[in-house]
Amino acid sequence: MTTQQSISIEATTNSVFEYLVNVENRKDYIPALEKVVMLDPLPIKLGSRYIEVAKIAGRRLETTYQVIGFDKNKSISAKTIESIFPIQADLFLEKNGKGCDLKIKLNFKLTGVFRMASSVIKGIVNQQAKDILKKVKTNLERT
């Protein structure tokens, strides 16, 4: 399944990209995220691996990601390498008149009990994508 959302941000592609790859910022825009544990040295680059620790429905979940695409100031892609919910997240930046457009594309595979609730889960993932984009926009335009 795939979901895609985009938003215009009044900031340069460089400042948006730098904000997104700074792991310290992730808690500010990813719901339920408690911390990010880097498995490889900073800065984030192609091949970097990290664990996101989140608390969802009272449960602590650890998801390991690997950066599989990295084009500075243009795009970054990461996919789960250890997760109960396999997903690939692609972020794309494109300059526009006042700043840039940020697009998020989430591609995920539902298995087991998750398949039975696929329409509900797709709706939740889609809303999370919208919320992430809104928070990134708010945080960057506030500064």
PDB file of C-alpha atoms in Angstrom:
ATOM      1  CA  MET A   1       0.000   0.000   0.000  1.00  0.00           C
ATOM      2  CA  THR A   2       1.134   3.525  -0.691  1.00  0.00           C
ATOM      3  CA  THR A   3       0.127   6.898   0.671  1.00  0.00           C
ATOM      4  CA  GLN A   4       1.438  10.267  -0.375  1.00  0.00           C
ATOM      5  CA  GLN A   5       1.075  13.811   0.952  1.00  0.00           C
ATOM      6  CA  SER A   6       2.753  17.149   0.267  1.00  0.00           C
ATOM      7  CA  ILE A   7       2.954  20.649   1.708  1.00  0.00           C
ATOM      8  CA  SER A   8       4.517  23.992   0.773  1.00  0.00           C
ATOM      9  CA  ILE A   9       6.989  25.439   3.257  1.00  0.00           C
ATOM     10  CA  GLU A  10       8.353  28.975   3.292  1.00  0.00           C
ATOM     11  CA  ALA A  11      11.958  27.888   3.735  1.00  0.00           C
ATOM     12  CA  THR A  12      14.826  26.919   1.451  1.00  0.00           C
ATOM     13  CA  THR A  13      15.296  23.322   0.355  1.00  0.00           C
ATOM     14  CA  ASN A  14      18.643  23.406   2.176  1.00  0.00           C
ATOM     15  CA  SER A  15      17.128  24.429   5.531  1.00  0.00           C
ATOM     16  CA  VAL A  16      14.300  21.879   5.240  1.00  0.00           C
ATOM     17  CA  PHE A  17      16.723  19.093   4.306  1.00  0.00           C
ATOM     18  CA  GLU A  18      19.090  19.952   7.176  1.00  0.00           C
ATOM     19  CA  TYR A  19      16.155  19.993   9.597  1.00  0.00           C
ATOM     20  CA  LEU A  20      14.970  16.569   8.404  1.00  0.00           C
ATOM     21  CA  VAL A  21      18.365  14.851   8.648  1.00  0.00           C
ATOM     22  CA  ASN A  22      19.104  16.239  12.124  1.00  0.00           C
ATOM     23  CA  VAL A  23      18.021  13.333  14.360  1.00  0.00           C
ATOM     24  CA  GLU A  24      17.554  15.704  17.316  1.00  0.00           C
ATOM     25  CA  ASN A  25      14.587  17.268  15.487  1.00  0.00           C
ATOM     26  CA  ARG A  26      12.707  14.016  14.823  1.00  0.00           C
ATOM     27  CA  LYS A  27      10.890  14.009  18.189  1.00  0.00           C
ATOM     28  CA  ASP A  28       9.441  17.409  17.263  1.00  0.00           C
ATOM     29  CA  TYR A  29       7.539  16.125  14.248  1.00  0.00           C
ATOM     30  CA  ILE A  30       7.085  12.344  14.528  1.00  0.00           C
ATOM     31  CA  PRO A  31       4.139  11.352  16.755  1.00  0.00           C
ATOM     32  CA  ALA A  32       4.908   9.147  19.793  1.00  0.00           C
ATOM     33  CA  LEU A  33       8.664   9.140  19.084  1.00  0.00           C
ATOM     34  CA  GLU A  34      10.676   8.987  22.313  1.00  0.00           C
ATOM     35  CA  LYS A  35      14.207   8.843  20.926  1.00  0.00           C
ATOM     36  CA  VAL A  36      16.447   7.959  18.018  1.00  0.00           C
ATOM     37  CA  VAL A  37      19.458   5.713  18.556  1.00  0.00           C
ATOM     38  CA  MET A  38      22.098   5.954  15.849  1.00  0.00           C
ATOM     39  CA  LEU A  39      23.776   2.672  14.922  1.00  0.00           C
ATOM     40  CA  ASP A  40      26.243   4.431  12.621  1.00  0.00           C
ATOM     41  CA  PRO A  41      28.136   7.695  13.178  1.00  0.00           C
ATOM     42  CA  LEU A  42      26.526  11.023  12.312  1.00  0.00           C
ATOM     43  CA  PRO A  43      25.870  12.753  10.021  1.00  0.00           C
ATOM     44  CA  ILE A  44      23.075  10.774   8.382  1.00  0.00           C
ATOM     45  CA  LYS A  45      24.120   9.588   4.933  1.00  0.00           C
ATOM     46  CA  LEU A  46      23.463   6.784   2.474  1.00  0.00           C
ATOM     47  CA  GLY A  47      23.597   3.485   4.370  1.00  0.00           C
ATOM     48  CA  SER A  48      23.128   5.023   7.846  1.00  0.00           C
ATOM     49  CA  ARG A  49      21.142   2.871  10.260  1.00  0.00           C
ATOM     50  CA  TYR A  50      19.141   4.041  13.248  1.00  0.00           C
ATOM     51  CA  ILE A  51      16.499   2.839  15.687  1.00  0.00           C
ATOM     52  CA  GLU A  52      13.368   4.845  16.404  1.00  0.00           C
ATOM     53  CA  VAL A  53      11.886   4.147  19.831  1.00  0.00           C
ATOM     54  CA  ALA A  54       8.204   5.055  20.132  1.00  0.00           C
ATOM     55  CA  LYS A  55       5.444   4.441  22.614  1.00  0.00           C
ATOM     56  CA  ILE A  56       2.245   3.433  20.839  1.00  0.00           C
ATOM     57  CA  ALA A  57      -0.898   2.277  22.632  1.00  0.00           C
ATOM     58  CA  GLY A  58       1.093   1.891  25.845  1.00  0.00           C
ATOM     59  CA  ARG A  59       3.657  -0.346  24.136  1.00  0.00           C
ATOM     60  CA  ARG A  60       7.300   0.521  23.529  1.00  0.00           C
ATOM     61  CA  LEU A  61       8.240  -0.237  19.930  1.00  0.00           C
ATOM     62  CA  GLU A  62      11.721  -0.208  18.424  1.00  0.00           C
ATOM     63  CA  THR A  63      12.008   0.049  14.663  1.00  0.00           C
ATOM     64  CA  THR A  64      15.335  -0.173  12.838  1.00  0.00           C
ATOM     65  CA  TYR A  65      15.726   1.847   9.635  1.00  0.00           C
ATOM     66  CA  GLN A  66      18.395   2.175   6.983  1.00  0.00           C
ATOM     67  CA  VAL A  67      18.868   5.142   4.660  1.00  0.00           C
ATOM     68  CA  ILE A  68      18.593   3.744   1.129  1.00  0.00           C
ATOM     69  CA  GLY A  69      18.500   7.005  -0.817  1.00  0.00           C
ATOM     70  CA  PHE A  70      20.253  10.306  -0.125  1.00  0.00           C
ATOM     71  CA  ASP A  71      20.422  13.243  -2.527  1.00  0.00           C
ATOM     72  CA  LYS A  72      21.410  16.333  -0.518  1.00  0.00           C
ATOM     73  CA  ASN A  73      18.746  19.052  -0.510  1.00  0.00           C
ATOM     74  CA  LYS A  74      16.531  16.959  -2.822  1.00  0.00           C
ATOM     75  CA  SER A  75      15.504  13.628  -1.284  1.00  0.00           C
ATOM     76  CA  ILE A  76      16.069  11.052   1.414  1.00  0.00           C
ATOM     77  CA  SER A  77      14.639   7.540   1.650  1.00  0.00           C
ATOM     78  CA  ALA A  78      14.699   5.054   4.504  1.00  0.00           C
ATOM     79  CA  LYS A  79      13.222   1.601   4.924  1.00  0.00           C
ATOM     80  CA  THR A  80      12.705  -0.634   7.893  1.00  0.00           C
ATOM     81  CA  ILE A  81      15.175  -3.458   8.295  1.00  0.00           C
ATOM     82  CA  GLU A  82      13.666  -4.673  11.557  1.00  0.00           C
ATOM     83  CA  SER A  83      10.026  -3.925  12.288  1.00  0.00           C
ATOM     84  CA  ILE A  84       6.585  -5.382  12.948  1.00  0.00           C
ATOM     85  CA  PHE A  85       5.347  -2.996  10.260  1.00  0.00           C
ATOM     86  CA  PRO A  86       7.600  -2.935   7.142  1.00  0.00           C
ATOM     87  CA  ILE A  87       7.619   0.530   5.568  1.00  0.00           C
ATOM     88  CA  GLN A  88       9.653   2.677   3.226  1.00  0.00           C
ATOM     89  CA  ALA A  89       9.534   6.447   3.682  1.00  0.00           C
ATOM     90  CA  ASP A  90      10.604   8.732   0.838  1.00  0.00           C
ATOM     91  CA  LEU A  91      10.901  12.486   1.327  1.00  0.00           C
ATOM     92  CA  PHE A  92      11.249  14.763  -1.702  1.00  0.00           C
ATOM     93  CA  LEU A  93      12.049  18.480  -1.785  1.00  0.00           C
ATOM     94  CA  GLU A  94      11.404  20.783  -4.711  1.00  0.00           C
ATOM     95  CA  LYS A  95      11.993  24.523  -4.879  1.00  0.00           C
ATOM     96  CA  ASN A  96       8.915  26.651  -5.504  1.00  0.00           C
ATOM     97  CA  GLY A  97       8.376  30.418  -5.741  1.00  0.00           C
ATOM     98  CA  LYS A  98       8.410  31.234  -2.013  1.00  0.00           C
ATOM     99  CA  GLY A  99      10.309  28.273  -0.621  1.00  0.00           C
ATOM    100  CA  CYS A 100       9.864  24.594  -1.324  1.00  0.00           C
ATOM    101  CA  ASP A 101       7.422  21.746  -1.513  1.00  0.00           C
ATOM    102  CA  LEU A 102       7.973  18.753   0.757  1.00  0.00           C
ATOM    103  CA  LYS A 103       6.401  15.483  -0.329  1.00  0.00           C
ATOM    104  CA  ILE A 104       6.262  12.328   1.757  1.00  0.00           C
ATOM    105  CA  LYS A 105       5.558   8.954   0.196  1.00  0.00           C
ATOM    106  CA  LEU A 106       5.034   5.956   2.460  1.00  0.00           C
ATOM    107  CA  ASN A 107       5.015   2.471   0.992  1.00  0.00           C
ATOM    108  CA  PHE A 108       4.088  -0.273   3.422  1.00  0.00           C
ATOM    109  CA  LYS A 109       3.179  -3.934   3.394  1.00  0.00           C
ATOM    110  CA  LEU A 110       0.511  -5.300   5.679  1.00  0.00           C
ATOM    111  CA  THR A 111       0.665  -8.919   6.765  1.00  0.00           C
ATOM    112  CA  GLY A 112      -1.167 -11.121   9.245  1.00  0.00           C
ATOM    113  CA  VAL A 113      -3.796  -9.379  11.359  1.00  0.00           C
ATOM    114  CA  PHE A 114      -2.796  -6.004   9.907  1.00  0.00           C
ATOM    115  CA  ARG A 115      -4.151  -7.075   6.487  1.00  0.00           C
ATOM    116  CA  MET A 116      -7.654  -7.454   7.884  1.00  0.00           C
ATOM    117  CA  ALA A 117      -7.634  -3.811   8.949  1.00  0.00           C
ATOM    118  CA  SER A 118      -5.856  -2.463   5.868  1.00  0.00           C
ATOM    119  CA  SER A 119      -8.264   0.408   5.126  1.00  0.00           C
ATOM    120  CA  VAL A 120      -8.152   1.585   8.744  1.00  0.00           C
ATOM    121  CA  ILE A 121      -4.351   1.341   8.913  1.00  0.00           C
ATOM    122  CA  LYS A 122      -3.956   3.162   5.591  1.00  0.00           C
ATOM    123  CA  GLY A 123      -6.122   5.966   6.981  1.00  0.00           C
ATOM    124  CA  ILE A 124      -3.996   6.179  10.128  1.00  0.00           C
ATOM    125  CA  VAL A 125      -0.733   6.199   8.146  1.00  0.00           C
ATOM    126  CA  ASN A 126      -2.130   8.842   5.779  1.00  0.00           C
ATOM    127  CA  GLN A 127      -3.139  11.067   8.715  1.00  0.00           C
ATOM    128  CA  GLN A 128       0.274  10.629  10.332  1.00  0.00           C
ATOM    129  CA  ALA A 129       1.924  11.714   7.059  1.00  0.00           C
ATOM    130  CA  LYS A 130      -0.241  14.868   7.024  1.00  0.00           C
ATOM    131  CA  ASP A 131       0.538  15.574  10.687  1.00  0.00           C
ATOM    132  CA  ILE A 132       4.295  15.135  10.137  1.00  0.00           C
ATOM    133  CA  LEU A 133       4.271  17.578   7.225  1.00  0.00           C
ATOM    134  CA  LYS A 134       2.241  20.160   9.182  1.00  0.00           C
ATOM    135  CA  LYS A 135       4.640  19.940  12.149  1.00  0.00           C
ATOM    136  CA  VAL A 136       7.710  20.293   9.914  1.00  0.00           C
ATOM    137  CA  LYS A 137       6.125  23.347   8.265  1.00  0.00           C
ATOM    138  CA  THR A 138       5.164  24.916  11.597  1.00  0.00           C
ATOM    139  CA  ASN A 139       8.570  24.289  13.153  1.00  0.00           C
ATOM    140  CA  LEU A 140      10.508  25.680  10.194  1.00  0.00           C
ATOM    141  CA  GLU A 141       8.335  28.711   9.532  1.00  0.00           C
ATOM    142  CA  ARG A 142       8.373  29.654  13.223  1.00  0.00           C
ATOM    143  CA  THR A 143      12.139  30.185  13.208  1.00  0.00           C
TER     144      THR A 143
END
